Short mmCIF file of C-alpha atoms in Angstrom, two decimals:
data_model
loop_
_atom_site.label_atom_id
_atom_site.label_comp_id
_atom_site.label_asym_id
_atom_site.label_seq_id
_atom_site.Cartn_x
_atom_site.Cartn_y
_atom_site.Cartn_z
CA MET A 1 107.27 131.92 113.82
CA THR A 2 107.15 128.32 112.55
CA LEU A 3 110.48 126.68 111.86
CA VAL A 4 110.62 124.38 108.82
CA PRO A 5 112.94 121.40 109.35
CA ALA A 6 115.98 121.24 107.10
CA LEU A 7 115.68 118.64 104.36
CA THR A 8 118.39 116.21 103.33
CA GLU A 9 118.21 115.29 99.65
CA HIS A 10 119.16 112.06 97.87
CA THR A 11 118.98 111.14 94.19
CA VAL A 12 118.85 107.50 93.06
CA ASP A 13 119.29 106.66 89.38
CA LEU A 14 117.56 103.46 88.28
CA PRO A 15 117.09 101.94 84.82
CA SER A 16 113.39 102.73 85.16
CA GLY A 17 113.85 106.38 86.14
CA THR A 18 115.10 108.77 88.80
CA LEU A 19 114.06 108.66 92.43
CA ASP A 20 114.50 111.91 94.35
CA LEU A 21 114.24 111.67 98.15
CA TRP A 22 114.16 114.34 100.83
CA LEU A 23 114.30 113.63 104.53
CA GLU A 24 112.77 115.50 107.44
CA THR A 25 114.22 113.17 110.06
CA PRO A 26 117.41 111.64 108.61
CA HIS A 27 118.36 109.60 111.64
CA PRO A 28 119.49 106.88 111.34
CA PRO A 29 121.35 107.56 108.08
CA LEU A 30 119.27 106.53 105.07
CA ASP A 31 122.05 104.36 103.64
CA SER A 32 121.84 102.20 106.76
CA LEU A 33 118.12 101.64 106.16
CA LEU A 34 117.61 101.37 102.41
CA ASP A 35 118.83 100.19 99.07
CA TYR A 36 116.83 100.36 95.82
CA ALA A 37 115.68 98.16 92.97
CA VAL A 38 113.21 98.02 90.08
CA ARG A 39 109.88 96.25 90.51
CA GLN A 40 108.74 93.83 87.84
CA ASN A 41 105.46 95.70 87.96
CA PRO A 42 104.14 98.34 85.53
CA ARG A 43 102.27 100.11 88.37
CA ARG A 44 105.44 101.33 90.08
CA GLY A 45 108.95 101.44 88.67
CA PHE A 46 110.98 101.29 91.87
CA LEU A 47 111.27 99.41 95.16
CA PHE A 48 112.61 100.55 98.51
CA VAL A 49 114.70 97.59 99.70
CA SER A 50 115.09 97.55 103.47
CA ARG A 51 118.44 96.74 105.05
CA VAL A 52 116.83 96.01 108.44
CA LEU A 53 113.68 94.06 107.53
CA GLY A 54 115.06 90.63 106.59
CA LYS A 55 112.91 90.11 103.50
CA HIS A 56 114.85 90.93 100.34
CA LEU A 57 118.25 91.18 102.03
CA PRO A 58 119.46 88.73 104.71
CA VAL A 59 120.07 90.53 107.99
CA SER A 60 121.26 89.70 111.47
CA PRO A 61 118.40 88.95 113.87
CA ALA A 62 120.07 91.36 116.32
CA VAL A 63 119.59 94.17 113.79
CA ALA A 64 115.92 93.28 113.36
CA ALA A 65 115.41 93.03 117.13
CA ARG A 66 116.83 96.52 117.65
CA THR A 67 114.46 97.79 114.96
CA TYR A 68 111.43 96.21 116.65
CA THR A 69 112.46 97.65 120.01
CA ALA A 70 113.02 101.16 118.63
CA LEU A 71 109.63 101.30 116.91
CA ALA A 72 107.80 99.91 119.94
CA ALA A 73 109.49 102.41 122.24
CA ALA A 74 108.44 105.30 119.97
CA LEU A 75 104.73 104.50 120.34
CA PRO A 76 102.68 106.73 122.62
CA PRO A 77 101.12 105.25 125.78
CA LEU A 78 98.60 102.59 124.71
CA SER A 79 95.77 100.81 126.47
CA ALA A 80 95.12 97.18 125.41
CA PRO A 81 96.05 97.86 121.75
CA HIS A 82 95.49 95.60 118.77
CA PHE A 83 98.46 95.33 116.38
CA ILE A 84 98.08 94.34 112.72
CA GLY A 85 101.05 93.60 110.42
CA LEU A 86 100.57 93.66 106.66
CA ALA A 87 101.25 90.62 104.52
CA GLU A 88 103.48 89.60 103.24
CA THR A 89 106.37 91.95 103.76
CA ALA A 90 105.54 93.16 107.27
CA THR A 91 104.30 90.01 109.02
CA ALA A 92 107.58 89.65 110.93
CA LEU A 93 107.91 93.41 111.46
CA GLY A 94 104.39 93.62 112.86
CA GLU A 95 104.81 90.70 115.23
CA GLY A 96 108.26 91.91 116.22
CA VAL A 97 106.96 95.36 117.17
CA TYR A 98 104.02 93.78 119.04
CA ARG A 99 106.27 91.45 121.04
CA ALA A 100 108.77 94.23 121.77
CA TRP A 101 105.92 96.41 123.06
CA ARG A 102 104.72 93.56 125.28
CA GLU A 103 108.22 93.22 126.72
CA GLN A 104 108.33 96.95 127.43
CA HIS A 105 104.84 96.89 129.00
CA PRO A 106 104.37 93.42 130.53
CA GLU A 107 101.53 94.66 132.72
CA ARG A 108 99.36 95.71 129.75
CA PRO A 109 97.35 93.37 127.51
CA ALA A 110 97.65 93.51 123.73
CA THR A 111 96.75 91.38 120.73
CA PHE A 112 98.29 90.81 117.30
CA GLN A 113 97.36 89.46 113.90
CA HIS A 114 98.56 89.87 110.36
CA THR A 115 96.68 90.15 107.11
CA THR A 116 96.92 87.32 104.62
CA ARG A 117 96.43 86.48 100.94
CA TYR A 118 94.98 83.04 101.70
CA GLN A 119 91.40 81.86 101.95
CA THR A 120 90.63 79.48 104.84
CA ARG A 121 87.54 78.34 106.72
CA HIS A 122 88.19 80.75 109.60
CA PRO A 123 85.54 83.53 109.85
CA LEU A 124 86.54 86.47 107.67
CA LEU A 125 86.28 89.90 109.28
CA LEU A 126 87.04 92.19 106.33
CA ARG A 127 88.99 92.62 103.13
CA PHE A 128 90.75 95.67 101.69
CA ASP A 129 93.08 96.58 98.85
CA GLU A 130 96.70 97.67 98.48
CA PRO A 131 96.39 99.72 95.27
CA HIS A 132 100.00 99.79 94.02
CA SER A 133 100.79 96.19 94.97
CA HIS A 134 101.47 93.29 92.65
CA ALA A 135 98.81 91.38 94.66
CA PRO A 136 96.34 93.97 95.95
CA ALA A 137 93.73 92.03 97.95
CA HIS A 138 94.26 91.56 101.70
CA LEU A 139 92.13 89.35 103.94
CA LEU A 140 91.75 89.93 107.68
CA TYR A 141 90.25 87.14 109.74
CA ASP A 142 88.26 87.61 112.93
CA PRO A 143 90.84 87.88 115.74
CA GLY A 144 88.34 87.38 118.57
CA PRO A 145 86.55 89.57 121.10
CA ALA A 146 89.62 90.88 122.97
CA ALA A 147 91.19 92.27 119.81
CA ARG A 148 87.91 93.67 118.54
CA ALA A 149 87.34 95.50 121.84
CA ALA A 150 90.55 97.51 121.39
CA THR A 151 90.27 101.28 121.28
CA ASP A 152 93.91 101.67 120.10
CA LEU A 153 94.74 100.23 116.67
CA VAL A 154 98.41 99.86 115.62
CA LEU A 155 98.94 99.19 111.90
CA VAL A 156 102.44 98.10 110.84
CA ASP A 157 103.92 98.08 107.32
CA ASP A 158 107.47 98.21 106.05
CA GLU A 159 106.97 101.57 104.35
CA LEU A 160 104.33 104.28 104.23
CA SER A 161 104.25 105.80 100.75
CA THR A 162 100.84 107.29 99.96
CA GLY A 163 99.21 105.92 103.11
CA THR A 164 96.26 104.62 101.08
CA THR A 165 96.67 100.95 102.04
CA LEU A 166 96.66 101.58 105.79
CA GLU A 167 93.88 104.12 105.38
CA ASN A 168 91.79 101.45 103.62
CA LEU A 169 92.41 99.01 106.45
CA ALA A 170 91.75 101.57 109.20
CA ARG A 171 88.53 102.71 107.56
CA GLU A 172 87.19 99.16 107.29
CA TRP A 173 88.21 98.36 110.87
CA ARG A 174 86.52 101.49 112.19
CA ARG A 175 83.34 100.75 110.23
CA LEU A 176 83.04 97.52 112.23
CA HIS A 177 84.37 98.99 115.49
CA PRO A 178 82.95 102.50 116.02
CA HIS A 179 84.37 102.56 119.56
CA LEU A 180 87.90 102.91 118.09
CA ARG A 181 89.52 106.06 119.50
CA ARG A 182 92.86 106.40 117.68
CA VAL A 183 95.18 104.84 115.13
CA MET A 184 98.97 104.43 115.07
CA LEU A 185 100.70 103.94 111.70
CA VAL A 186 104.10 102.29 112.16
CA SER A 187 106.67 101.88 109.38
CA LEU A 188 110.39 101.69 108.84
CA THR A 189 110.28 104.62 106.42
CA ASP A 190 107.48 107.18 106.15
CA TRP A 191 107.11 108.96 102.80
CA CYS A 192 103.43 109.86 103.22
CA PRO A 193 102.59 113.31 101.74
CA ARG A 194 99.04 113.38 103.09
CA ARG A 195 99.23 112.84 106.84
CA ALA A 196 96.71 115.57 107.66
CA ALA A 197 94.33 114.39 104.92
CA LEU A 198 94.56 110.83 106.16
CA GLU A 199 93.69 111.86 109.71
CA ALA A 200 90.77 113.93 108.41
CA ALA A 201 89.50 111.03 106.32
CA LEU A 202 89.54 108.67 109.30
CA GLU A 203 88.07 111.30 111.64
CA LEU A 204 90.36 109.98 114.38
CA PRO A 205 93.69 111.03 115.88
CA VAL A 206 96.51 109.36 113.92
CA THR A 207 100.07 108.98 115.19
CA PHE A 208 102.89 108.28 112.72
CA VAL A 209 105.90 106.29 113.98
CA SER A 210 108.92 105.49 111.81
CA LEU A 211 112.71 105.29 111.77
CA THR A 212 112.93 108.08 109.20
CA ARG A 213 110.48 110.44 107.51
CA GLY A 214 110.47 112.41 104.30
CA GLY A 215 109.10 112.44 100.78
CA TYR A 216 109.97 111.26 97.29
CA ARG A 217 109.38 111.95 93.62
CA PHE A 218 109.84 109.34 90.90
CA THR A 219 110.45 110.46 87.31
CA PRO A 220 110.12 107.56 84.83
CA ALA A 221 112.82 107.22 82.20
CA PRO A 222 111.32 108.12 78.80
CA ASP A 223 112.79 105.04 77.11
CA TRP A 224 111.87 102.58 79.90
CA GLN A 225 109.61 99.72 78.87
CA PRO A 226 107.58 98.61 81.91
CA PRO A 227 108.07 94.89 82.52
CA THR A 228 105.28 92.35 82.30
CA LEU A 229 103.84 91.38 85.68
CA PRO A 230 103.95 87.60 86.23
CA ALA A 231 101.08 85.68 87.82
CA VAL A 232 100.94 86.76 91.46
CA THR A 233 97.38 86.46 92.76
CA GLY A 234 97.03 82.71 93.31
CA ASN A 235 94.03 80.51 92.66
CA GLY A 236 91.84 81.62 95.59
CA ALA A 237 91.37 78.02 96.74
CA ASP A 238 90.74 77.21 100.40
CA LYS A 239 94.10 76.60 102.12
CA SER A 240 92.73 75.21 105.40
CA GLU A 241 94.27 71.79 104.85
CA LEU A 242 97.70 73.30 104.26
CA LEU A 243 97.88 76.11 106.83
CA PRO A 244 97.87 75.74 110.63
CA ALA A 245 94.47 76.04 112.29
CA ARG A 246 95.74 78.65 114.74
CA GLY A 247 98.36 81.35 114.67
CA PRO A 248 98.84 85.06 114.01
CA ARG A 249 96.58 85.09 110.95
CA TYR A 250 93.73 84.53 113.38
CA GLY A 251 94.90 86.72 116.26
CA GLN A 252 96.89 84.07 118.16
CA ALA A 253 100.59 84.81 118.68
CA VAL A 254 102.06 81.35 119.27
CA ASP A 255 105.49 80.28 120.44
CA LEU A 256 107.26 77.52 118.52
CA SER A 257 109.59 74.60 119.06
CA TRP A 258 112.10 73.03 116.68
CA PRO A 259 114.14 69.84 116.52
CA ASP A 260 117.75 69.48 117.56
CA LEU A 261 119.63 71.02 114.65
CA GLN A 262 123.07 69.70 115.64
CA LEU A 263 124.90 72.92 114.88
CA SER A 264 128.54 73.58 115.62
CA PRO A 265 130.08 76.85 116.90
CA GLU A 266 131.81 77.21 113.51
CA ASP A 267 128.57 77.13 111.51
CA ARG A 268 127.44 80.09 109.41
CA VAL A 269 123.65 79.79 109.39
CA LEU A 270 120.91 81.30 107.26
CA VAL A 271 117.32 80.85 108.46
CA LEU A 272 114.72 81.40 105.77
CA GLY A 273 111.05 82.12 106.22
CA THR A 274 108.59 81.31 103.47
CA GLY A 275 106.19 84.01 102.25
CA GLU A 276 104.00 85.26 105.09
CA TYR A 277 105.68 82.85 107.48
CA GLN A 278 108.62 85.05 108.46
CA PHE A 279 108.57 85.88 112.17
CA PRO A 280 109.29 82.25 113.13
CA ALA A 281 112.45 82.42 111.00
CA PHE A 282 113.52 85.51 112.93
CA ALA A 283 112.70 83.84 116.28
CA LEU A 284 114.77 80.76 115.39
CA ALA A 285 117.66 82.87 114.10
CA ARG A 286 117.59 84.94 117.29
CA GLN A 287 117.95 81.80 119.39
CA LEU A 288 120.74 80.40 117.22
CA GLU A 289 122.79 83.58 116.83
CA PRO A 290 124.78 83.26 120.12
CA MET A 291 125.53 79.58 119.40
CA VAL A 292 127.18 79.86 115.98
CA ALA A 293 129.85 81.88 114.17
CA ALA A 294 127.29 83.89 112.18
CA CYS A 295 123.55 83.88 111.70
CA ALA A 296 121.19 85.77 109.40
CA PHE A 297 117.58 85.45 108.38
CA SER A 298 115.53 86.31 105.32
CA ALA A 299 112.44 85.00 103.51
CA THR A 300 111.05 83.93 100.17
CA THR A 301 108.48 86.20 98.56
CA ARG A 302 105.91 86.38 95.78
CA SER A 303 107.07 89.94 95.01
CA PRO A 304 108.64 90.11 91.51
CA VAL A 305 111.69 92.36 91.31
CA LEU A 306 114.21 92.72 88.49
CA GLU A 307 117.83 91.77 89.07
CA GLY A 308 120.20 94.69 89.44
CA ARG A 309 121.06 97.38 91.98
CA ALA A 310 120.02 95.92 95.40
CA MET A 311 118.99 92.59 93.84
CA ALA A 312 122.36 91.03 93.15
CA ARG A 313 120.94 87.50 92.90
CA LYS A 314 117.50 86.04 92.23
CA PHE A 315 116.22 82.48 92.57
CA SER A 316 112.86 81.57 91.03
CA PHE A 317 110.72 78.58 92.00
CA THR A 318 107.07 77.73 92.77
CA ASP A 319 105.15 78.78 95.87
CA ASN A 320 104.54 76.28 98.69
CA VAL A 321 100.86 77.04 99.38
CA GLY A 322 99.33 75.36 96.34
CA ASP A 323 98.84 78.46 94.19
CA GLY A 324 101.24 77.39 91.45
CA ILE A 325 102.67 80.90 91.07
CA PRO A 326 106.30 82.05 90.91
CA ASN A 327 108.06 82.81 94.16
CA TYR A 328 111.51 84.32 94.60
CA LEU A 329 114.49 84.45 96.90
CA TYR A 330 116.82 87.42 96.63
CA ASN A 331 120.46 88.04 97.55
CA VAL A 332 121.24 84.60 98.94
CA GLY A 333 124.59 83.08 98.02
CA PRO A 334 124.42 79.49 99.30
CA ASP A 335 128.23 79.24 99.44
CA LEU A 336 128.28 81.89 102.18
CA TYR A 337 126.64 79.48 104.64
CA THR A 338 127.37 76.07 106.09
CA ARG A 339 123.70 75.49 107.02
CA ILE A 340 120.51 76.87 105.46
CA LEU A 341 117.31 76.21 107.44
CA VAL A 342 114.13 76.69 105.41
CA THR A 343 111.23 77.06 107.82
CA TYR A 344 107.65 76.35 106.79
CA GLU A 345 104.22 76.13 108.40
CA GLY A 346 101.63 73.37 108.45
CA ARG A 347 101.89 71.21 105.33
CA CYS A 348 103.44 73.92 103.15
CA LEU A 349 106.58 72.04 102.15
CA PRO A 350 109.09 74.19 100.22
CA ASP A 351 109.34 73.58 96.49
CA PRO A 352 112.01 70.92 95.78
CA ALA A 353 113.35 73.31 93.14
CA LEU A 354 114.20 75.83 95.86
CA MET A 355 115.91 73.18 97.96
CA ALA A 356 117.94 72.11 94.93
CA LEU A 357 119.00 75.71 94.26
CA LEU A 358 120.19 76.03 97.86
CA GLY A 359 122.15 72.76 97.70
CA ASP A 360 122.82 69.91 100.10
CA LYS A 361 123.43 72.26 103.06
CA ALA A 362 119.73 73.20 103.01
CA GLN A 363 117.20 71.58 105.38
CA ALA A 364 113.43 72.13 105.47
CA ILE A 365 112.07 72.51 109.01
CA CYS A 366 108.45 72.62 110.13
CA LEU A 367 108.26 74.58 113.38
CA SER A 368 105.73 73.16 115.83
CA PRO A 369 103.46 75.41 117.96
CA LEU A 370 103.81 75.05 121.71
CA ASP A 371 100.70 74.88 123.88
CA PRO A 372 98.49 77.99 123.58
CA GLN A 373 99.52 80.97 125.69
#
């Protein structure tokens, strides 16, 4: 006799429609993991807003670190795996899980890279699409021979909804690497309704790792007018002169240094990443957290979301990678902090409009790579 797990149901009413959720593994409680909002995107009328990711909601770096550790510990035994985090939302999550796994298994080699939206002169390995995204095209640069020799592939995204995006990536990776033996799909929340079909399509064993698992159904409101999608895809120009020549885009996980920030124990600090450049903001916040009264981290994004529900506040400005497209910062009240540190990479200076919105307590910081590992 096969026992069917009990399902826990949730209903979320949004201006765009009704989101019904059912959970197979409701631990930790869903309210501790998620809030909800409406995408400014006619392709999908809702957004799962993570409370532990540090992208749309500022979070403590200790919360994020526990998340990375829990996901890494849930992975099956791996042999010299290659980890890939998806841009832009899961670049920090992917690197965090990779680094946590390395700490748990210091005797085993592993490699990491994240996908990107940006063209550079580095050799391109493959490209694939994220069908429901506001900006569907992902680029994956050649991470080098050690990564490409991996037989275990670990793909990390913030959520698994249909599974199509990670399936597209896994299929393209396997086409170039027929020696691949298995795939791990890691996410904060797993809503995938087609796990068996995905495994059959890849013709490889697939392991699903998440903090919670279930399914959802979205029913659009009959009177909802889908919003217009703003420009989100960039100009496709080569960004080599703006972006660092090495780093996790290219399969190199680098450690970073920063200047003396002259903080006091009474400071309440927010560390912001910019776009894909998010893990360094977490790493800096993690170092600062024991030294100050409070510390959180978050990041700017090109993802357009309507104000309301989880999005209590929205700042709009221009991207810092030369695309000339709108970028956003959500749920940041500058008056809550005594210092706001806006981290950036290479020559990607934050838009002065963002710095003005954050006020005179804001400081832009370029984090410098240490010598290669």
